[in-house]
Short mmCIF file of C-alpha atoms and ligand atoms in Angstrom, two decimals:
data_model
loop_
_atom_site.label_atom_id
_atom_site.label_comp_id
_atom_site.label_asym_id
_atom_site.label_seq_id
_atom_site.Cartn_x
_atom_site.Cartn_y
_atom_site.Cartn_z
CA MET A 1 88.61 87.75 92.81
CA ALA A 2 88.51 84.90 90.27
CA ASP A 3 85.17 84.56 88.49
CA GLU A 4 84.67 80.90 89.26
CA LYS A 5 84.85 81.70 92.99
CA PHE A 6 82.34 84.43 92.62
CA GLU A 7 79.10 83.86 94.37
CA VAL A 8 77.29 86.72 96.06
CA THR A 9 77.29 86.37 99.83
CA LYS A 10 74.24 88.01 101.35
CA ARG A 11 74.50 90.57 104.09
CA GLN A 12 73.03 89.75 107.46
CA ASP A 13 70.96 92.24 109.28
CA PHE A 14 70.30 92.59 112.96
CA SER A 15 67.45 94.29 114.74
CA ASP A 16 68.32 97.15 117.13
CA SER A 17 67.56 94.91 120.09
CA ASP A 18 69.80 92.15 118.76
CA LEU A 19 72.61 94.63 118.23
CA LEU A 20 72.21 95.98 121.75
CA GLU A 21 72.28 92.50 123.17
CA ILE A 22 75.54 91.78 121.39
CA LEU A 23 77.04 95.13 122.45
CA ASN A 24 75.97 94.55 126.04
CA GLY A 25 78.09 91.40 126.01
CA LYS A 26 75.03 89.14 126.33
CA SER A 27 75.77 86.94 123.35
CA ASP A 28 78.41 84.33 122.59
CA PHE A 29 81.41 86.02 121.00
CA GLU A 30 82.95 82.77 119.86
CA GLU A 31 79.87 81.90 117.83
CA LEU A 32 79.74 85.39 116.29
CA GLN A 33 83.44 85.19 115.49
CA ASN A 34 83.07 81.74 113.87
CA GLN A 35 80.27 83.04 111.67
CA ALA A 36 82.32 86.11 110.72
CA VAL A 37 85.37 84.00 109.83
CA SER A 38 83.29 81.69 107.71
CA VAL A 39 81.80 84.65 105.78
CA ARG A 40 85.24 86.22 105.38
CA LYS A 41 86.70 82.91 104.12
CA ARG A 42 83.87 82.54 101.59
CA VAL A 43 84.44 86.06 100.24
CA TYR A 44 88.20 86.66 100.66
CA GLY A 45 89.62 83.23 101.42
CA ASN A 46 92.60 83.54 103.74
CA GLU A 47 93.92 86.64 102.00
CA VAL A 48 94.98 89.77 103.84
CA PHE A 49 95.63 93.03 101.97
CA ILE A 50 98.34 95.44 103.06
CA ARG A 51 98.35 99.21 102.74
CA GLY A 52 101.56 101.20 103.23
CA LEU A 53 100.65 104.04 105.58
CA ILE A 54 102.51 107.32 105.10
CA GLU A 55 101.80 109.86 107.84
CA PHE A 56 103.03 112.88 105.91
CA SER A 57 102.15 115.79 108.17
CA ASN A 58 101.04 116.10 111.81
CA ILE A 59 99.96 119.72 111.42
CA CYS A 60 96.24 120.22 111.98
CA LYS A 61 93.91 123.20 112.04
CA ASN A 62 91.23 121.29 113.95
CA ASP A 63 90.86 120.87 117.65
CA CYS A 64 89.18 117.47 118.05
CA LEU A 65 89.00 116.74 121.80
CA TYR A 66 90.36 113.21 121.56
CA CYS A 67 93.30 113.70 119.21
CA GLY A 68 96.92 114.38 120.13
CA LEU A 69 97.44 116.27 116.85
CA ARG A 70 94.81 118.88 117.83
CA ALA A 71 95.85 122.46 117.05
CA SER A 72 95.95 123.54 120.64
CA ASN A 73 98.47 120.86 121.65
CA ASN A 74 101.50 123.17 121.60
CA LYS A 75 103.79 120.55 123.12
CA LEU A 76 103.86 118.42 119.97
CA GLU A 77 106.76 118.89 117.63
CA ARG A 78 105.25 119.36 114.22
CA TYR A 79 106.59 118.04 110.89
CA ARG A 80 105.68 117.90 107.25
CA LEU A 81 107.35 115.51 104.80
CA SER A 82 108.69 116.82 101.50
CA LYS A 83 107.53 115.37 98.23
CA GLU A 84 110.87 113.61 97.90
CA GLU A 85 110.51 112.02 101.36
CA ILE A 86 107.00 110.81 100.48
CA LEU A 87 108.18 109.30 97.21
CA ALA A 88 111.03 107.59 99.04
CA CYS A 89 108.41 105.97 101.34
CA CYS A 90 106.55 104.73 98.29
CA GLU A 91 109.71 103.26 96.86
CA GLN A 92 110.48 101.35 100.03
CA GLY A 93 106.85 100.30 100.37
CA TYR A 94 106.69 99.07 96.80
CA LYS A 95 109.81 96.97 97.20
CA ALA A 96 108.27 95.44 100.36
CA GLY A 97 105.13 94.42 98.40
CA CYS A 98 102.67 97.31 99.01
CA ARG A 99 100.37 98.03 96.09
CA THR A 100 98.32 100.56 97.99
CA PHE A 101 99.69 103.70 99.58
CA VAL A 102 97.69 105.64 102.14
CA LEU A 103 98.60 109.32 102.54
CA GLN A 104 97.31 110.46 105.91
CA SER A 105 97.73 113.77 107.71
CA GLY A 106 96.17 116.34 109.99
CA GLU A 107 94.19 119.05 108.21
CA ASP A 108 97.31 120.89 107.17
CA MET A 109 96.37 124.00 105.19
CA PHE A 110 99.85 124.21 103.64
CA TYR A 111 98.81 121.94 100.80
CA THR A 112 96.91 123.77 98.10
CA ASP A 113 94.73 121.73 95.76
CA ASP A 114 97.41 122.13 93.05
CA GLU A 115 100.15 120.92 95.37
CA MET A 116 98.15 117.84 96.46
CA CYS A 117 97.15 117.05 92.88
CA ARG A 118 100.75 117.23 91.69
CA LEU A 119 101.76 114.82 94.43
CA ILE A 120 98.87 112.43 93.64
CA TYR A 121 99.68 112.55 89.90
CA GLU A 122 103.35 111.87 90.50
CA ILE A 123 102.75 108.90 92.75
CA LYS A 124 100.16 107.44 90.37
CA THR A 125 102.38 107.84 87.29
CA GLN A 126 105.44 106.35 89.01
CA TYR A 127 103.41 103.48 90.55
CA CYS A 128 100.73 102.85 88.01
CA ASP A 129 99.92 99.37 89.33
CA CYS A 130 99.18 100.84 92.77
CA ALA A 131 96.09 102.31 94.40
CA LEU A 132 96.35 105.60 96.21
CA THR A 133 94.25 106.30 99.26
CA LEU A 134 93.94 109.74 100.83
CA SER A 135 93.03 110.51 104.41
CA VAL A 136 93.39 114.24 104.81
CA GLY A 137 90.09 115.32 106.30
CA GLU A 138 87.09 117.43 105.36
CA LYS A 139 87.28 119.32 102.06
CA SER A 140 84.89 120.83 99.53
CA HIS A 141 83.30 118.82 96.73
CA GLY A 142 85.53 120.70 94.27
CA THR A 143 88.70 119.73 96.09
CA TYR A 144 87.68 116.05 96.33
CA LYS A 145 86.87 116.11 92.62
CA ALA A 146 90.32 117.57 91.83
CA TYR A 147 92.05 114.85 93.92
CA PHE A 148 89.99 112.20 92.06
CA ASN A 149 90.82 113.61 88.65
CA ALA A 150 94.47 113.69 89.61
CA GLY A 151 94.33 109.92 90.17
CA ALA A 152 93.45 109.20 93.79
CA ASP A 153 91.38 106.01 94.09
CA ARG A 154 90.18 105.84 97.67
CA TYR A 155 89.42 108.12 100.62
CA LEU A 156 89.31 107.37 104.30
CA LEU A 157 87.25 109.68 106.48
CA ARG A 158 85.87 108.13 109.61
CA HIS A 159 82.48 109.59 110.46
CA GLU A 160 83.63 109.24 114.14
CA THR A 161 80.04 108.93 115.41
CA ALA A 162 76.74 109.06 113.52
CA SER A 163 74.94 110.82 116.36
CA ALA A 164 74.96 114.60 115.93
CA LYS A 165 74.68 115.04 119.72
CA HIS A 166 77.56 112.69 120.49
CA TYR A 167 79.60 114.27 117.67
CA LYS A 168 79.33 117.64 119.46
CA THR A 169 80.84 116.21 122.64
CA LEU A 170 83.94 115.04 120.74
CA HIS A 171 84.57 118.08 118.47
CA PRO A 172 84.84 121.85 118.64
CA SER A 173 81.78 123.85 117.63
CA SER A 174 83.33 124.63 114.26
CA MET A 175 82.85 120.98 113.21
CA SER A 176 79.63 119.10 112.62
CA SER A 177 78.46 115.59 111.99
CA GLU A 178 76.41 117.00 109.14
CA ASN A 179 79.46 118.24 107.28
CA ARG A 180 81.40 115.05 107.92
CA LYS A 181 78.53 113.01 106.42
CA ARG A 182 78.24 115.47 103.50
CA CYS A 183 81.93 114.85 102.73
CA LEU A 184 81.40 111.08 102.71
CA PHE A 185 78.44 111.26 100.33
CA ASP A 186 80.36 113.74 98.08
CA LEU A 187 83.36 111.36 97.96
CA LYS A 188 81.15 108.44 97.05
CA GLU A 189 79.28 110.36 94.34
CA ILE A 190 82.59 111.43 92.79
CA GLY A 191 83.62 107.81 92.48
CA PHE A 192 86.07 107.16 95.30
CA GLN A 193 86.07 103.87 97.16
CA VAL A 194 85.13 105.40 100.47
CA GLY A 195 86.03 104.38 104.02
CA ALA A 196 84.06 105.44 107.10
CA GLY A 197 84.33 104.29 110.71
CA PHE A 198 84.42 105.26 114.36
CA MET A 199 86.24 104.82 117.64
CA VAL A 200 85.04 102.14 120.04
CA GLY A 201 84.64 103.47 123.59
CA SER A 202 85.11 107.14 122.82
CA PRO A 203 84.03 109.41 125.69
CA TYR A 204 80.21 109.57 126.20
CA GLN A 205 79.60 106.89 123.59
CA THR A 206 76.59 104.68 124.35
CA ASN A 207 75.66 101.36 122.75
CA GLU A 208 72.67 103.17 121.22
CA ASN A 209 75.21 105.42 119.48
CA ILE A 210 76.91 102.37 118.03
CA VAL A 211 73.56 101.13 116.72
CA GLU A 212 73.26 104.50 114.99
CA ASP A 213 76.75 103.97 113.55
CA VAL A 214 75.68 100.68 112.12
CA ARG A 215 72.56 102.21 110.55
CA PHE A 216 74.58 105.06 109.09
CA LEU A 217 77.08 102.60 107.58
CA GLN A 218 74.18 100.69 106.03
CA GLU A 219 72.97 103.89 104.46
CA LEU A 220 76.42 104.91 103.20
CA ASN A 221 77.45 101.44 102.11
CA PRO A 222 81.20 102.15 102.22
CA ALA A 223 83.93 100.04 100.60
CA MET A 224 86.08 100.26 103.77
CA ILE A 225 85.21 100.42 107.48
CA GLY A 226 87.88 101.32 110.00
CA ILE A 227 87.22 100.97 113.68
CA GLY A 228 89.62 100.97 116.61
CA PRO A 229 89.47 101.50 120.36
CA PHE A 230 89.63 105.06 121.68
CA VAL A 231 92.98 105.54 123.43
CA ALA A 232 93.49 108.57 125.72
CA HIS A 233 96.16 111.17 124.91
CA HIS A 234 97.68 113.00 127.89
CA ALA A 235 97.61 116.47 126.30
CA THR A 236 93.90 116.49 125.36
CA PRO A 237 90.74 117.27 127.36
CA PHE A 238 90.07 113.54 127.34
CA ALA A 239 93.36 112.61 129.08
CA ASP A 240 91.55 110.99 132.02
CA PHE A 241 89.00 108.98 130.10
CA LYS A 242 89.21 105.20 130.01
CA ASN A 243 90.53 103.54 126.89
CA GLY A 244 88.06 101.63 124.72
CA SER A 245 87.84 97.89 125.03
CA VAL A 246 89.83 95.57 122.78
CA LYS A 247 87.22 92.85 123.23
CA LYS A 248 84.37 95.10 122.19
CA THR A 249 86.34 96.22 119.14
CA LEU A 250 86.79 92.57 118.17
CA VAL A 251 83.11 91.83 118.65
CA LEU A 252 82.32 94.82 116.43
CA ILE A 253 84.76 93.66 113.71
CA SER A 254 82.94 90.31 113.60
CA LEU A 255 79.59 92.02 113.55
CA LEU A 256 80.65 94.33 110.71
CA ARG A 257 81.91 91.39 108.72
CA LEU A 258 78.48 89.79 108.90
CA LEU A 259 76.72 93.05 108.10
CA PHE A 260 79.15 93.86 105.23
CA PRO A 261 80.64 90.61 103.85
CA TYR A 262 82.62 92.42 101.12
CA ALA A 263 83.92 95.35 103.12
CA LEU A 264 87.62 96.01 103.48
CA ILE A 265 88.04 96.08 107.25
CA PRO A 266 91.46 96.85 108.71
CA ALA A 267 92.82 95.58 112.01
CA THR A 268 93.92 99.07 113.05
CA THR A 269 97.01 100.44 114.79
CA ALA A 270 94.98 101.37 117.87
CA LEU A 271 94.02 97.69 118.30
CA GLY A 272 97.68 96.70 117.94
CA SER A 273 98.69 99.48 120.39
CA LEU A 274 96.43 98.37 123.20
CA GLU A 275 97.21 94.68 122.96
CA LYS A 276 100.26 92.77 121.77
CA GLU A 277 99.28 90.99 118.55
CA GLY A 278 96.03 92.90 118.54
CA TYR A 279 96.36 92.95 114.75
CA ILE A 280 96.28 89.20 114.52
CA LYS A 281 93.22 89.05 116.80
CA GLY A 282 91.57 91.61 114.47
CA VAL A 283 92.20 89.38 111.47
CA GLN A 284 90.91 86.36 113.40
CA ALA A 285 87.74 88.33 114.19
CA GLY A 286 87.08 89.07 110.50
CA ALA A 287 89.37 91.91 109.43
CA ASN A 288 91.12 91.53 106.06
CA VAL A 289 93.44 94.57 105.83
CA LEU A 290 96.61 95.57 107.63
CA MET A 291 98.19 99.03 107.37
CA PRO A 292 101.90 98.84 108.20
CA ASN A 293 103.48 102.19 108.88
CA ILE A 294 106.04 103.00 106.18
CA SER A 295 106.72 106.60 107.28
CA PRO A 296 110.29 107.66 108.09
CA PHE A 297 111.21 106.82 111.71
CA PHE A 298 111.52 110.47 112.80
CA ALA A 299 107.90 111.09 111.71
CA ARG A 300 106.31 107.97 113.29
CA GLU A 301 106.67 109.06 116.88
CA LYS A 302 105.52 112.59 116.13
CA TYR A 303 102.29 111.37 114.58
CA ALA A 304 101.06 110.82 118.11
CA ILE A 305 97.30 110.78 117.94
CA TYR A 306 97.08 108.88 121.24
CA ASP A 307 99.46 107.68 124.02
CA GLY A 308 101.31 104.40 123.53
CA LYS A 309 100.83 104.28 119.77
CA ILE A 310 103.08 101.60 118.33
CA TYR A 311 105.57 103.10 116.00
CA GLY A 312 107.23 99.99 114.68
CA GLN A 313 111.02 99.76 114.83
CA ASN A 314 111.31 98.21 111.42
CA ASP A 315 111.49 99.45 107.86
CA ALA A 316 108.73 98.47 105.42
CA SER A 317 110.27 95.17 104.28
CA LYS A 318 111.04 93.97 107.75
CA SER A 319 107.67 94.85 109.21
CA ILE A 320 105.83 93.24 106.34
CA ALA A 321 107.97 90.09 106.59
CA TYR A 322 107.20 90.01 110.32
CA LEU A 323 103.46 90.40 109.76
CA SER A 324 103.55 87.80 107.04
CA GLU A 325 105.18 85.24 109.30
CA LYS A 326 102.72 85.92 112.12
CA LEU A 327 99.75 85.64 109.76
CA GLU A 328 101.06 82.46 108.10
CA SER A 329 101.29 80.86 111.56
CA VAL A 330 97.52 81.32 112.03
CA GLY A 331 96.58 80.37 108.45
CA TYR A 332 96.40 83.73 106.62
CA THR A 333 98.47 85.06 103.70
CA ILE A 334 99.50 88.53 102.67
CA VAL A 335 98.61 89.34 99.08
CA VAL A 336 100.75 91.56 96.83
CA GLY A 337 98.02 93.44 95.00
CA ARG A 338 95.84 96.50 95.15
CA GLY A 339 93.06 94.78 97.00
CA ASP A 340 90.19 96.80 95.62
CA TRP A 341 86.57 96.37 96.54
CA PRO A 342 85.57 93.28 94.45
CA THR A 343 83.85 95.06 91.55
CA THR A 344 84.32 98.36 89.88
CA ASN A 345 80.59 98.68 89.97
CA CYS A 346 80.61 97.82 93.62
CA TYR A 347 78.17 100.33 94.98
CA THR A 348 75.26 99.50 92.76
CA MET A 349 76.02 95.80 92.55
CA PHE A 350 76.02 95.27 96.28
CA ASN A 351 73.35 97.72 97.16
CA GLY A 352 70.77 95.98 99.22
CA LEU A 353 72.58 92.68 99.37
N1 LIG B 401 92.79 114.29 109.58
C1 LIG B 401 92.42 112.99 109.06
C2 LIG B 401 93.09 111.85 109.81
C3 LIG B 401 92.79 111.79 111.25
S1 LIG B 401 93.69 110.60 112.20
C4 LIG B 401 90.90 112.90 109.17
O1 LIG B 401 90.26 113.78 109.66
O2 LIG B 401 90.36 111.90 108.66
C5 LIG B 401 92.79 109.13 111.79
C6 LIG B 401 91.80 108.62 112.84
O3 LIG B 401 92.41 108.39 114.08
C7 LIG B 401 90.66 109.53 113.20
O4 LIG B 401 89.67 109.52 112.25
C8 LIG B 401 90.21 109.03 114.59
O5 LIG B 401 89.09 108.11 114.43
C9 LIG B 401 91.45 108.24 115.07
N2 LIG B 401 91.88 108.77 116.33
C10 LIG B 401 92.22 110.10 116.64
N3 LIG B 401 92.48 110.22 117.91
C11 LIG B 401 92.32 109.02 118.51
C12 LIG B 401 92.41 108.50 119.83
N4 LIG B 401 92.73 109.30 120.87
N5 LIG B 401 92.17 107.19 120.04
C13 LIG B 401 91.89 106.36 119.03
N6 LIG B 401 91.73 106.80 117.74
C14 LIG B 401 91.95 108.10 117.48
#
């Protein structure tokens, strides 16, 4: 962000009852959206950042009730990319204009700390003008610190729901909201740009739960916030639950933009999967990040966290060219750059604003 443009944009806050009114659909979405777009334009102009998403393993030790990668789904064909395959994704992504790579996987215990650190170090030395984001689940403080020291810049770990009671309904008893939150605070303390977030319309979620999510996000003050509609997966205990609403997700993106003017907010794959051009609608609601899938084709369809996930038929260059054209047509531009949170001292600088 150029200095001359720099002017701190204050966060808005909403009372619990105002939030509930919005979530109950009692307020004017268009007005909320217009406000969000004007805040987003003031802070980020018409720029959209892209992150090359590499889904490098669908093997997972956990048994989250909503996720198709859950350990007990024995119908899923499992895969794990080799280091060479991952580096080939980076090469393609780099040529296509990505300056951030996101390594995402299930909680695959195959990777020791040393193995992950070697991979991180290799990517960061080969692509030293790129940021590296990890999204590999819950680890110890020591492991996170090792990843950071090896060169990882950012970490995505959705908190899923801030309510301990709701968390229990979505996860096996071996997992807890308390540990998830501990991970997020550890990551932040270590120095990662941290991303949290939740599913919209997950089973048993109430609007009061979403208010708790907002309050938790205000406490954590993350650099990135990822939300997307819950989408049922046929081989999970939640197969028969209704999908989350696209409209409500868009309302929440606008609301989050007003609450966190500087946040990096992606228009997620789940949004694009439930509605054609859902991505574009996400950007028009206030999102400023897109995460094109740059995994090998054979892996994309096996990383099936929910039914109907869009896999993308194109390689990195083609899918980014396509996104770019779509965005240009509605007045937005893809940036070739890391797209960091606007200041290295972001947490302290924006605290309380
Ligand atoms: N193992 C990593 C990555 C998980 S997949 C981790 O724990 O962070 C990334 C995200 O996909 C999850 O955090 C979850 O919010 C979302 N997700 C999983 N199943 C989903 C479903 N059925 N519908 C919508 N989103 C889902």
